[in-house]
């Protein structure tokens, strides 16, 4: 069955998130001061892993294939981070 789940992420360079295979990441936003990813998942699919990368504005981004998810702000906009799924 398809549903939308949310997944907590850390403000760190790279992390792996367990979610059903073929999950479609929809957005990243702040909730209660913490970043989360929302994804459309099929709960009947096997579990898989998605690699998430987070880059601060002005920081270098290494070569590689990635898909942009979104941008979030912390500390009332003092810190800006951009989130990608590594392909």
PDB file of N, CA and C in Angstrom, residues 12 70 74 82:
ATOM      1  N   UNK A  12      24.575  16.580   8.248  1.00  0.00           N
ATOM      2  CA  UNK A  12      25.896  15.990   8.092  1.00  0.00           C
ATOM      3  C   UNK A  12      26.134  15.721   6.616  1.00  0.00           C
ATOM      4  N   UNK A  70      15.798  19.398  -1.872  1.00  0.00           N
ATOM      5  CA  UNK A  70      15.296  20.682  -1.388  1.00  0.00           C
ATOM      6  C   UNK A  70      16.316  21.368  -0.500  1.00  0.00           C
ATOM      7  N   UNK A  74      18.227  26.764   9.166  1.00  0.00           N
ATOM      8  CA  UNK A  74      18.280  26.625  10.616  1.00  0.00           C
ATOM      9  C   UNK A  74      18.673  27.967  11.226  1.00  0.00           C
ATOM     10  N   UNK A  82      21.450  22.383   1.635  1.00  0.00           N
ATOM     11  CA  UNK A  82      20.843  21.886   0.409  1.00  0.00           C
ATOM     12  C   UNK A  82      20.983  20.359   0.415  1.00  0.00           C
TER      13      UNK A  82
END
